[in-house]
Coordinates of C-alpha atoms in Angstrom, one line a residue:
Chain A
M278 CA 52.6 10.0 56.9
I279 CA 49.5 11.8 56.0
L280 CA 48.8 15.6 56.2
K281 CA 45.3 16.5 56.5
A282 CA 43.6 19.6 57.4
K283 CA 40.2 18.9 59.0
Q284 CA 37.1 22.0 58.8
V285 CA 40.0 24.3 59.0
T286 CA 39.0 28.1 59.0
L287 CA 41.7 30.8 58.7
G288 CA 42.0 34.3 58.7
Y289 CA 42.5 37.3 60.8
K290 CA 39.7 38.5 63.2
N291 CA 36.6 39.6 60.9
N292 CA 38.6 38.7 57.9
I293 CA 37.7 35.3 56.9
I294 CA 40.0 33.6 54.3
L295 CA 39.6 30.6 54.5
K296 CA 36.5 28.6 55.7
D297 CA 36.1 25.0 57.1
L298 CA 38.3 23.9 54.4
N299 CA 39.2 19.7 54.4
L300 CA 42.3 19.0 52.4
I301 CA 44.2 15.5 52.8
I302 CA 47.9 15.6 50.8
P303 CA 48.3 12.4 49.0
E304 CA 51.6 10.1 51.0
G305 CA 54.4 10.4 48.6
S306 CA 52.7 13.1 46.4
F307 CA 54.1 16.0 44.7
T308 CA 51.4 18.4 45.6
I309 CA 50.8 22.2 44.1
L310 CA 48.7 24.5 45.6
I311 CA 47.3 26.8 42.8
G312 CA 44.8 29.8 42.9
S313 CA 44.9 33.5 42.3
N314 CA 46.3 36.1 44.6
G315 CA 44.8 36.5 47.9
S316 CA 43.0 32.8 47.6
G317 CA 44.7 32.1 50.9
K318 CA 46.8 29.4 49.5
S319 CA 50.1 30.3 51.0
T320 CA 48.0 31.1 54.1
L321 CA 46.5 27.1 54.3
L322 CA 50.4 26.3 53.8
K323 CA 51.5 28.2 56.6
S324 CA 48.8 26.9 58.6
M325 CA 49.8 23.1 57.7
A326 CA 53.1 23.7 58.8
R327 CA 51.8 25.5 62.3
L328 CA 53.3 28.8 61.5
L329 CA 49.4 30.1 61.6
K330 CA 46.9 28.8 63.9
P331 CA 43.4 28.1 62.6
Q332 CA 40.6 29.6 64.1
S333 CA 38.5 26.5 64.4
G334 CA 39.6 23.1 63.0
E335 CA 42.9 21.1 62.9
V336 CA 45.9 19.9 60.8
T337 CA 46.8 16.4 61.6
I338 CA 49.9 14.3 60.3
D339 CA 48.8 11.0 60.9
D340 CA 46.1 11.8 63.3
I341 CA 48.7 13.6 65.6
N342 CA 47.5 17.5 66.0
V343 CA 50.4 19.5 64.7
F344 CA 49.3 22.3 67.2
K345 CA 49.2 20.5 70.0
S346 CA 52.6 18.0 70.0
P347 CA 55.8 18.9 70.9
T348 CA 57.3 21.4 68.4
K349 CA 60.3 19.5 68.1
K350 CA 58.5 16.0 67.5
I351 CA 56.8 17.8 64.6
A352 CA 59.9 19.5 63.2
K353 CA 61.2 16.0 62.7
I354 CA 58.7 14.9 60.2
L355 CA 57.4 18.2 58.4
S356 CA 59.5 21.4 57.7
I357 CA 58.7 24.4 55.5
L358 CA 60.6 26.6 53.7
P359 CA 58.8 30.4 53.8
Q360 CA 59.0 32.8 50.8
S361 CA 62.0 34.6 51.0
P362 CA 63.0 34.2 54.4
H363 CA 65.5 36.3 56.0
A364 CA 68.6 35.4 57.3
P365 CA 71.8 37.3 58.0
E366 CA 74.0 38.3 55.1
E367 CA 77.2 37.2 56.1
L368 CA 76.3 33.6 57.1
T369 CA 78.1 31.0 55.1
V370 CA 76.0 28.6 53.0
F371 CA 77.7 25.6 55.4
N372 CA 76.6 27.6 58.5
L373 CA 73.0 28.2 57.3
V374 CA 72.5 24.5 56.3
K375 CA 73.8 22.9 59.4
Q376 CA 71.1 24.7 61.4
G377 CA 68.7 22.3 59.5
R378 CA 69.9 19.7 62.1
Y379 CA 68.7 21.9 64.9
P380 CA 65.4 19.3 66.0
H381 CA 67.8 16.5 66.1
Q382 CA 70.5 17.8 67.8
S383 CA 71.1 18.6 71.6
F384 CA 74.0 20.8 73.7
L385 CA 76.2 17.5 73.9
Q386 CA 75.5 16.2 70.0
Q387 CA 76.1 18.9 67.5
F388 CA 77.5 17.4 64.9
S389 CA 77.3 13.3 64.9
K390 CA 79.0 11.6 61.9
H391 CA 75.2 11.2 60.5
D392 CA 74.7 14.7 61.0
E393 CA 77.9 15.5 58.9
E394 CA 76.6 12.9 56.3
V395 CA 73.3 14.3 56.0
I396 CA 74.7 17.7 55.4
N397 CA 77.0 16.5 52.7
N398 CA 74.3 14.9 51.2
A399 CA 71.7 17.9 50.7
L400 CA 75.0 20.2 49.9
N401 CA 75.8 17.7 47.2
L402 CA 72.3 17.2 46.0
T403 CA 71.5 20.9 45.8
G404 CA 74.3 21.6 44.0
V405 CA 76.2 24.0 46.5
Y406 CA 78.6 22.1 47.8
S407 CA 81.3 23.7 45.7
I408 CA 80.1 27.4 47.4
R409 CA 79.6 26.1 51.0
N410 CA 81.8 28.7 52.0
K411 CA 80.6 31.8 50.6
K412 CA 78.6 34.3 52.1
L413 CA 74.4 34.5 51.4
N414 CA 75.1 38.1 50.6
E415 CA 77.8 36.7 47.6
L416 CA 75.1 34.1 45.9
S417 CA 73.0 34.4 42.7
G418 CA 68.9 34.0 43.4
G419 CA 69.2 30.5 42.3
Q420 CA 72.0 29.6 44.4
L421 CA 70.4 31.1 47.6
Q422 CA 67.2 29.5 47.1
R423 CA 69.1 26.0 46.7
A424 CA 70.9 26.9 50.0
W425 CA 67.9 27.4 51.6
I426 CA 66.3 24.6 50.4
A427 CA 69.4 22.4 51.3
L428 CA 68.7 23.3 54.6
T429 CA 65.2 22.0 54.5
L430 CA 66.3 18.8 53.3
V431 CA 69.0 18.4 56.0
Q432 CA 66.2 18.7 58.7
D433 CA 65.3 15.6 56.9
T434 CA 61.6 15.2 57.1
D435 CA 59.0 13.2 55.3
I436 CA 56.9 15.9 54.4
I437 CA 58.3 19.3 52.8
L438 CA 56.3 22.5 52.3
L439 CA 57.7 25.5 50.1
D440 CA 56.1 28.4 49.7
E441 CA 56.7 29.9 46.2
P442 CA 60.2 28.4 46.2
T443 CA 60.6 29.8 42.7
N444 CA 59.5 33.8 43.3
H445 CA 62.0 35.6 41.9
L446 CA 64.2 33.5 40.3
D447 CA 64.9 33.3 36.5
L448 CA 63.6 31.0 34.4
K449 CA 66.5 28.4 34.0
Y450 CA 66.5 28.9 38.1
K451 CA 62.8 28.1 38.3
I452 CA 63.2 24.6 36.5
E453 CA 66.6 24.0 38.4
V454 CA 64.7 24.2 41.7
L455 CA 61.5 22.4 40.5
D456 CA 63.8 19.8 39.0
L457 CA 65.4 19.3 42.3
L458 CA 62.4 19.1 44.3
K459 CA 61.0 16.7 41.9
K460 CA 63.7 14.1 42.2
L461 CA 63.7 14.5 46.1
N462 CA 60.1 13.3 45.9
R463 CA 61.0 10.2 43.5
E464 CA 64.3 9.6 44.7
K465 CA 63.8 10.1 48.4
G466 CA 60.4 9.4 48.7
R467 CA 59.3 12.9 50.3
T468 CA 55.8 13.8 50.0
I469 CA 56.2 17.5 48.9
V470 CA 53.7 20.4 48.7
I471 CA 54.5 23.9 46.9
V472 CA 52.5 27.0 46.4
L473 CA 53.4 27.9 42.7
H474 CA 51.9 30.8 40.5
D475 CA 53.1 29.3 37.4
I476 CA 49.9 26.7 36.3
N477 CA 51.8 25.7 33.5
L478 CA 54.5 24.2 35.4
A479 CA 52.3 23.4 38.3
C480 CA 51.1 20.9 35.6
R481 CA 54.2 19.8 34.3
Y482 CA 55.8 19.0 37.6
A483 CA 52.8 18.0 40.1
D484 CA 51.1 14.9 40.7
Y485 CA 48.5 16.1 42.3
I486 CA 47.0 19.7 41.9
V487 CA 45.1 21.3 44.8
A488 CA 43.0 24.6 43.5
I489 CA 41.7 27.1 46.2
K490 CA 38.9 29.6 45.2
N491 CA 36.5 31.3 47.2
G492 CA 37.8 30.5 50.6
N493 CA 37.8 26.8 49.8
V494 CA 39.4 23.8 47.5
S495 CA 37.4 24.2 44.5
H496 CA 39.2 21.3 42.6
Q497 CA 41.8 19.0 43.5
G498 CA 43.3 15.7 41.5
K499 CA 45.6 14.9 38.8
P500 CA 46.8 17.9 36.3
N501 CA 45.8 15.6 33.1
E502 CA 42.3 14.8 34.9
I503 CA 41.0 18.1 35.8
V504 CA 42.9 21.0 33.9
N505 CA 40.8 22.2 31.3
R506 CA 39.1 25.3 29.7
E507 CA 35.9 25.4 32.7
F508 CA 38.6 24.5 35.4
I509 CA 41.0 28.0 34.1
K510 CA 37.7 29.9 34.3
E511 CA 36.2 28.7 37.4
V512 CA 39.8 29.2 39.3
F513 CA 41.1 32.1 37.6
D514 CA 38.6 33.7 35.8
M515 CA 40.1 33.7 32.6
D516 CA 39.3 32.6 29.2
S517 CA 42.1 29.9 27.4
T518 CA 42.6 27.2 25.6
V519 CA 44.1 24.1 27.2
I520 CA 46.2 21.8 24.9
T521 CA 48.4 19.1 25.6
D522 CA 52.3 19.7 25.9
P523 CA 53.9 18.2 23.3
I524 CA 57.2 17.3 25.4
F525 CA 55.9 16.7 29.0
N526 CA 52.2 15.6 28.0
S527 CA 50.9 17.5 31.0
P528 CA 47.7 20.1 30.3
L529 CA 49.6 23.4 28.8
V530 CA 47.4 26.6 29.1
I531 CA 47.5 29.2 26.7
A532 CA 45.3 31.9 28.6
Y533 CA 44.0 35.5 27.0
Chain B
M31 CA 86.1 19.6 53.3
I32 CA 85.1 19.5 56.9
N33 CA 88.2 18.1 58.0
M34 CA 90.2 20.8 56.3
D35 CA 88.5 23.8 58.2
F36 CA 87.2 22.4 60.9
I37 CA 88.2 20.5 64.4
K38 CA 85.7 18.0 64.9
L39 CA 85.0 15.7 67.9
Q40 CA 82.7 12.6 66.9
L41 CA 82.1 10.1 69.8
K42 CA 79.0 8.4 70.4
R43 CA 77.2 10.7 72.7
I44 CA 79.2 13.5 72.4
S45 CA 80.0 15.5 69.1
F46 CA 81.3 19.1 68.2
I47 CA 82.8 21.0 65.4
Y48 CA 84.6 24.1 65.5
E49 CA 86.3 26.2 62.9
K50 CA 90.2 26.1 63.1
R51 CA 90.7 29.5 61.7
T52 CA 88.4 31.0 64.4
L53 CA 90.9 29.3 66.9
L54 CA 93.9 31.1 65.4
I55 CA 92.0 34.3 65.1
I56 CA 91.5 34.0 69.2
L57 CA 95.0 33.1 69.7
V58 CA 95.8 36.7 68.2
V59 CA 93.3 38.7 69.7
L60 CA 94.3 37.2 73.0
L61 CA 97.8 37.9 72.4
F62 CA 96.8 41.7 71.5
S63 CA 94.7 41.6 74.8
L64 CA 97.7 40.7 76.9
I65 CA 100.0 43.3 75.6
L66 CA 97.1 46.2 76.0
F67 CA 96.6 44.8 79.4
G68 CA 100.4 45.2 80.2
L69 CA 100.1 48.8 78.9
S70 CA 97.1 49.7 80.7
L71 CA 98.9 48.8 83.9
G72 CA 102.1 50.5 83.2
F73 CA 100.6 53.9 82.0
G74 CA 99.6 56.4 84.1
E75 CA 101.0 59.3 86.0
T76 CA 104.0 57.2 86.9
K77 CA 105.1 54.8 84.1
F78 CA 106.4 51.3 84.2
S79 CA 108.1 49.2 81.5
L80 CA 106.1 46.2 80.6
F81 CA 108.8 44.1 82.4
T82 CA 108.2 45.8 85.6
V83 CA 104.5 45.3 85.0
Y84 CA 105.3 41.4 84.6
K85 CA 107.5 41.5 87.9
A86 CA 105.1 43.3 89.9
L87 CA 102.4 40.6 88.8
F88 CA 104.1 37.3 89.2
Q89 CA 106.9 38.2 91.7
D90 CA 105.8 38.7 95.3
L91 CA 107.3 42.0 95.8
T92 CA 106.3 44.7 98.1
D93 CA 107.8 48.3 96.5
F94 CA 106.1 51.1 95.0
S95 CA 105.8 49.6 91.7
S96 CA 103.9 46.7 92.8
L97 CA 101.5 48.7 94.9
I98 CA 100.6 50.9 92.3
I99 CA 100.1 48.5 89.7
R100 CA 98.5 45.8 91.7
R101 CA 96.2 47.9 94.0
F102 CA 95.4 50.5 91.8
R103 CA 95.9 49.7 88.5
L104 CA 94.9 46.0 87.9
P105 CA 91.4 46.3 90.0
R106 CA 90.8 49.1 87.2
T107 CA 91.9 47.5 84.1
L108 CA 90.3 44.1 85.1
A109 CA 86.8 45.7 85.8
A110 CA 87.6 47.6 82.2
F111 CA 87.9 44.2 80.3
L112 CA 84.9 42.7 82.3
V113 CA 82.8 45.6 81.6
G114 CA 83.3 45.8 78.0
A115 CA 83.3 41.9 77.5
S116 CA 79.9 41.8 79.3
L117 CA 78.1 44.3 77.2
A118 CA 80.1 42.9 74.2
L119 CA 78.4 39.6 74.6
A120 CA 74.9 40.7 75.7
G121 CA 75.0 43.0 72.6
S122 CA 75.5 39.9 70.5
I123 CA 73.2 38.3 72.1
I124 CA 70.6 41.0 71.6
Q125 CA 71.7 41.2 67.9
S126 CA 70.5 37.8 67.7
I127 CA 67.6 37.8 69.1
V128 CA 66.3 40.8 67.5
K129 CA 67.7 39.7 63.9
N130 CA 69.4 43.0 63.6
P131 CA 73.0 44.1 63.9
L132 CA 71.9 47.5 64.8
A133 CA 70.6 46.4 68.5
S134 CA 72.6 46.9 71.3
P135 CA 71.6 46.7 75.3
D136 CA 72.3 50.6 75.7
L137 CA 69.7 51.2 72.8
I138 CA 67.0 48.7 73.8
G139 CA 66.6 50.4 77.6
I140 CA 68.8 47.9 79.5
S141 CA 71.6 49.6 80.2
S142 CA 69.3 52.8 81.8
G143 CA 67.1 50.0 83.4
G144 CA 70.1 48.5 85.3
L145 CA 71.4 52.1 86.0
F146 CA 68.0 52.8 87.4
G147 CA 68.3 49.9 89.6
T148 CA 71.8 50.9 90.7
L149 CA 71.2 54.3 91.4
L150 CA 68.1 53.3 93.5
F151 CA 70.6 51.0 95.4
L152 CA 72.8 53.8 96.2
S153 CA 69.8 56.5 96.8
I154 CA 68.2 54.0 99.5
F155 CA 71.5 52.9 101.4
T156 CA 73.6 55.8 101.1
D157 CA 74.1 57.1 104.7
P158 CA 73.9 60.9 103.8
Y159 CA 76.1 62.0 106.7
A160 CA 79.1 59.7 105.9
N161 CA 78.8 59.4 102.5
S162 CA 79.6 55.9 102.7
L163 CA 77.1 52.4 101.9
T164 CA 74.5 51.4 104.6
V165 CA 75.2 47.7 103.1
S166 CA 77.5 45.5 101.5
I167 CA 78.3 46.8 97.8
A168 CA 77.9 43.2 96.5
Y169 CA 73.9 43.9 96.5
M170 CA 74.4 46.3 94.2
P171 CA 74.7 44.4 90.9
I172 CA 71.4 42.8 92.1
F173 CA 69.8 46.2 92.0
S174 CA 71.3 46.7 88.7
F175 CA 70.0 43.1 87.4
L176 CA 66.1 43.9 88.8
G177 CA 66.4 47.2 87.0
A178 CA 67.4 45.9 83.9
V179 CA 64.9 43.4 84.3
A180 CA 62.4 45.6 85.1
A181 CA 63.2 47.3 81.7
T182 CA 63.5 44.4 79.6
I183 CA 59.9 43.2 80.8
L184 CA 58.5 46.4 80.1
V185 CA 60.0 46.4 76.9
Y186 CA 58.9 42.8 76.2
F187 CA 55.3 43.7 77.4
F188 CA 55.0 46.5 75.4
A189 CA 56.2 44.9 72.3
Y190 CA 54.1 41.9 72.8
K191 CA 51.1 41.4 69.8
K192 CA 50.5 38.0 69.0
G193 CA 54.3 37.0 69.6
V194 CA 56.9 40.1 69.2
T195 CA 58.3 40.9 66.2
P196 CA 62.1 42.3 66.4
F197 CA 61.0 45.7 64.7
R198 CA 58.4 46.4 67.7
L199 CA 61.2 45.0 70.4
I200 CA 63.6 47.8 68.8
L201 CA 60.9 50.7 68.8
I202 CA 59.5 50.0 71.9
G203 CA 63.3 49.9 73.8
I204 CA 64.2 53.1 72.4
A205 CA 61.2 54.5 74.2
I206 CA 61.5 52.5 77.4
S207 CA 65.2 53.7 77.5
G208 CA 64.3 57.4 76.8
A209 CA 62.0 56.9 80.1
F210 CA 64.4 55.1 82.3
T211 CA 67.3 58.1 81.5
A212 CA 64.2 60.3 82.5
I213 CA 63.7 58.5 85.8
N214 CA 67.7 58.3 86.4
N215 CA 68.2 62.2 85.8
L216 CA 65.4 62.7 88.6
L217 CA 67.1 60.2 91.0
I218 CA 70.5 61.9 90.5
I219 CA 69.1 65.4 91.4
S220 CA 66.8 64.3 94.2
G221 CA 69.4 61.6 95.6
P222 CA 72.3 62.1 98.2
L223 CA 75.2 64.5 97.4
I224 CA 77.5 61.7 96.6
L225 CA 75.5 61.0 93.6
K226 CA 75.5 64.1 92.3
L227 CA 79.1 64.5 92.2
E228 CA 79.4 61.1 90.9
A229 CA 76.9 61.4 88.3
N230 CA 78.4 62.8 85.1
S231 CA 80.4 59.9 85.3
W232 CA 77.6 57.2 85.8
L233 CA 75.9 58.3 82.7
T234 CA 78.9 58.4 80.9
G235 CA 80.2 55.0 82.1
T236 CA 83.5 54.9 83.7
V237 CA 85.7 52.3 85.7
Y238 CA 86.8 54.7 88.0
G239 CA 87.6 53.8 91.6
T240 CA 86.6 50.1 91.1
T241 CA 87.8 48.0 93.9
I242 CA 89.0 44.4 93.6
E243 CA 86.0 43.2 95.5
E244 CA 83.8 44.7 92.8
V245 CA 86.2 43.0 90.3
K246 CA 85.6 39.8 91.6
I247 CA 81.8 40.0 91.6
L248 CA 81.8 41.1 88.3
A249 CA 83.8 38.3 87.1
L250 CA 81.8 35.5 88.9
W251 CA 78.4 37.0 87.5
L252 CA 80.1 37.2 83.9
L253 CA 81.8 33.7 84.2
T254 CA 78.4 32.3 85.2
F255 CA 76.5 33.8 82.3
I256 CA 79.1 32.9 79.8
I257 CA 78.4 29.1 80.8
I258 CA 74.6 29.9 80.2
S259 CA 75.8 31.2 76.9
I260 CA 77.4 28.5 75.7
I261 CA 74.6 26.0 76.2
F262 CA 72.2 28.2 74.4
I263 CA 74.5 28.6 71.4
R264 CA 72.8 26.7 68.8
D265 CA 69.5 28.5 69.9
L266 CA 70.9 31.5 69.3
N267 CA 72.2 30.7 65.9
V268 CA 68.7 29.5 64.8
M269 CA 67.2 32.9 66.4
N270 CA 69.1 34.6 63.8
L271 CA 67.0 33.3 61.1
D272 CA 63.6 33.9 60.0
D273 CA 61.2 33.5 62.4
K274 CA 59.2 31.3 60.0
V275 CA 62.2 29.2 59.7
V276 CA 62.7 29.1 63.6
I277 CA 59.6 27.3 64.4
S278 CA 59.7 24.9 61.5
L279 CA 62.8 23.8 63.1
G280 CA 60.9 23.2 66.0
S281 CA 62.1 25.9 68.5
L282 CA 59.6 27.3 70.7
I283 CA 60.5 30.5 69.9
E284 CA 58.5 32.8 72.4
R285 CA 59.7 31.0 75.1
K286 CA 63.2 31.3 74.1
R287 CA 63.4 35.0 73.1
L288 CA 61.8 36.0 76.4
L289 CA 64.7 33.4 78.1
L290 CA 67.8 35.1 75.7
L291 CA 66.5 38.7 76.5
L292 CA 66.8 38.1 80.0
L293 CA 70.3 36.2 79.4
S294 CA 71.2 39.2 77.8
T295 CA 69.8 41.4 80.3
A296 CA 71.7 40.0 83.1
I297 CA 75.1 39.7 81.3
A298 CA 74.8 43.9 80.5
S299 CA 73.5 44.8 84.1
G300 CA 76.5 43.6 85.9
A301 CA 78.5 45.6 83.8
V302 CA 76.5 48.4 84.4
A303 CA 76.6 48.0 87.5
I304 CA 80.0 48.2 87.9
G305 CA 80.9 50.5 85.0
G306 CA 77.5 52.8 84.4
A307 CA 76.2 53.1 80.9
I308 CA 79.5 52.8 78.8
G309 CA 77.7 53.2 75.1
F310 CA 77.8 51.3 72.0
I311 CA 80.5 48.8 73.2
G312 CA 77.6 46.3 72.5
L313 CA 77.2 47.5 69.1
L314 CA 80.7 48.3 67.9
A315 CA 82.3 44.7 69.4
P316 CA 80.2 42.0 67.5
H317 CA 80.3 44.0 64.7
I318 CA 84.2 43.9 64.5
C319 CA 83.9 40.1 65.4
R320 CA 81.7 39.4 62.2
K321 CA 84.1 40.9 60.1
L322 CA 87.0 38.9 61.5
V323 CA 85.3 35.4 61.8
N324 CA 82.3 33.9 60.2
N325 CA 78.9 34.5 61.4
S326 CA 78.2 31.8 63.7
F327 CA 77.6 32.6 67.5
G328 CA 80.3 29.7 68.6
N329 CA 82.6 31.9 66.5
I330 CA 81.6 35.1 67.6
M331 CA 81.1 34.5 71.3
P332 CA 84.5 33.9 72.6
L333 CA 85.9 36.8 70.2
T334 CA 83.4 39.5 71.3
L335 CA 84.3 39.1 74.9
L336 CA 87.6 40.0 73.9
V337 CA 87.0 42.7 71.8
G338 CA 84.6 44.4 73.9
G339 CA 86.9 44.0 76.9
M340 CA 90.1 45.3 75.0
M341 CA 88.0 48.4 73.7
V342 CA 86.7 49.6 77.2
V343 CA 90.4 49.0 78.6
T344 CA 91.8 51.2 75.6
A345 CA 89.2 53.9 76.6
D346 CA 89.9 53.7 79.8
L347 CA 93.5 54.0 79.4
I348 CA 93.2 57.0 76.9
G349 CA 90.7 58.7 79.3
R350 CA 93.1 58.5 82.3
T351 CA 96.3 59.6 80.6
I352 CA 95.5 61.8 77.6
F353 CA 94.2 64.9 79.4
Y354 CA 95.7 64.1 82.9
P355 CA 95.1 65.1 85.6
I356 CA 91.9 65.3 84.4
E357 CA 89.9 62.3 84.4
V358 CA 87.8 61.6 81.1
P359 CA 85.0 59.0 81.5
S360 CA 85.5 55.6 79.3
G361 CA 81.7 56.2 78.0
V362 CA 83.0 59.6 76.3
F363 CA 85.6 58.0 73.8
T364 CA 83.6 55.2 73.0
S365 CA 80.5 57.3 72.1
L366 CA 82.7 59.2 70.1
I367 CA 83.6 56.1 67.7
G368 CA 80.0 54.5 68.6
A369 CA 77.9 57.2 67.4
P370 CA 79.4 57.9 63.9
F371 CA 79.7 54.3 63.4
F372 CA 76.0 53.6 64.4
M373 CA 75.0 56.2 61.8
Y374 CA 76.9 54.7 59.5
L375 CA 75.4 51.4 59.6
L376 CA 72.2 53.1 59.5
W377 CA 72.9 54.8 56.3
K378 CA 74.6 51.7 54.8
S379 CA 71.6 49.6 55.8
K380 CA 69.3 51.8 53.4

C-alpha cells in the first residue's frame, strides 16, 4: 500500500503552512519526517491520516482518496497515533487497547477469537500484557505510550503514522519505543511514518528521511545519502559536523 | 487472562465479552435497590414492615396497607427510580460525548430545555377554570422531549465551528441553560394558577403525585432508549478517547456525536417531564459507578441506572418523611449533595 500526498496545500485561511507538496511514502519503509519547529511536519502527517483536510490537492492510498472513501475502510489500512492523546484516566490498559478493534467490529461481533488473538499479540509485543489491568493514571510515561501504540497495533493496519511518539519520554523509553516500532516494521512489514525531533535518532532508525522546509519537502532519501553538513544547514539553519556513528553506521550530527 | 476476568461468548457470527466482577457488583447493587424499594414503600405517614410490603405487592389483598402501598407509594417510588435512572444514563452518555466527567444534562441545558417544553405544554393545555388538562398527559413527555431537543440543537448550533469541541459544547450549554431557566420563570409567572402553585417543586424537581400512567409511559420511554444505548455501547466507549483517535478508528465523529447527544437528550427529557429538573444525578451517579467498576460503558451503563435510581428514591424518601407533614422536593437533597461535590470535582481537576 502506497501512501501519497499530491499537490497538497495545507493551512488555515491566510496562513498557508505547506504549499503544493508532493510526497510518496515508500511501501514497507520506516520513514521519518523531520524539520524545525513550525515547519509543518505534524500538519502533513495529520493530513495524510485524514485528520486535516487540505485546501487543495489530495492524499491517496493505492490511488484511493482518503478523504472521499468511507472512513471505516481507511481505518482498516491506516492508523495514526496523535501526539499526547487524551483518554479517561481511569481506563484500564486492556479497555483502552481493545478499542483499536473498533473498525473491524460490529454490534454482534464485539470480541471474536481473532480480535482476542490480535489484542493478546499487541499487548505482548508492546510489553504491557502484565499491566493490562492497571489504570492509565497509574502508568509511567513509557508504559502509557506503549499502551497507545498497542491500540494502534490492534487496529491492524498496513500503514501506521505516529506524531512524535517519543515526546516527553526519557531517553530509555525513547529507545524502547523506537526499537518497538522498528521491530514492527521489520518483522510485520508495516509501513511506518513518524515525526521526530531528534535528528540523530532519526538517522539511526529511519530507512527513509523526509525533510520539510519552507512549506515543502526540501530533501528526501536514505539517511546515509542525504544527511550531511549542508543538509543540516539548510533544514535546521545550523552549523554542524557530521560524522559516522561508530555503532550504527548512520550519520551522527554534532551541532554547534 | 481473559478467561479469568471475563465472560466470553465467541461464536462464528456473534461474540461478546463482559467483566465477571461487574456482574457481581451489579448483583450486589441490585440487592440494595430492592431493600431500598421496600423501605420506600414501607415508610411514610403510616409505617409498614418489609413483610407487609411484600404481602401487599405479591398477594392480592384489598386491605388498607395494600391500598396505600400499591396505589400511592408504588407509583411514586417507581417514578423516583425511573427518573433517577434516566438522568444518570443521560449523564453518563453526555460525559462520554464531551469527554468530561463534569458534564450532565442539567448543566448543559437539556434539563431546562425539557422543563421549558413541559411548562409550555401545561400553559397551553391547562383549562384555567377547571385547573385540569384538556388533552391526555401522555403528550407531555413529547413536549418535554421537543423542548430538550430544541435546547440541544441550539447548543450544538452555537458550539459548532468546523466541528464541535467538547469545551465549547459545555460553555455554550451553560449559557443556553441560563436562557431557558429565565424563560421558564416567565412561563410560570404568566401561566395558569396551578403552575404558580407547583412551580417551586417543578424547578427543584419532585416525583410528588406521579400517577401509574405516567410511570408506565416513562418506563416504556426509558426501556426504548436503553436498548438504543446498548446498540451504541462501542461508539460511546470510543467517543471517550481523543477526537483524533476517534477519527483514526474510523468513526463518523460529528454524526455520531450529534446522534448520541440527541439520545441523551431523549433519555433526560423523559425524566424531566415526570420529575422536573432534579439536579446533579447525571453528574453524581456515573461518577460513583466509575469508582465501583472499570471505566467502560458496558460496565457503567447498567450500574448507573441502578445507582441513579436509588439516589432519587432515597432523596424522595427523605423528602417526604424527615419534615413530615411538609414535603421537601427531592431536588433539594440531590442539589445539597451534588453542588458541593461538583465544586470538589472542579477543584480536583486543577
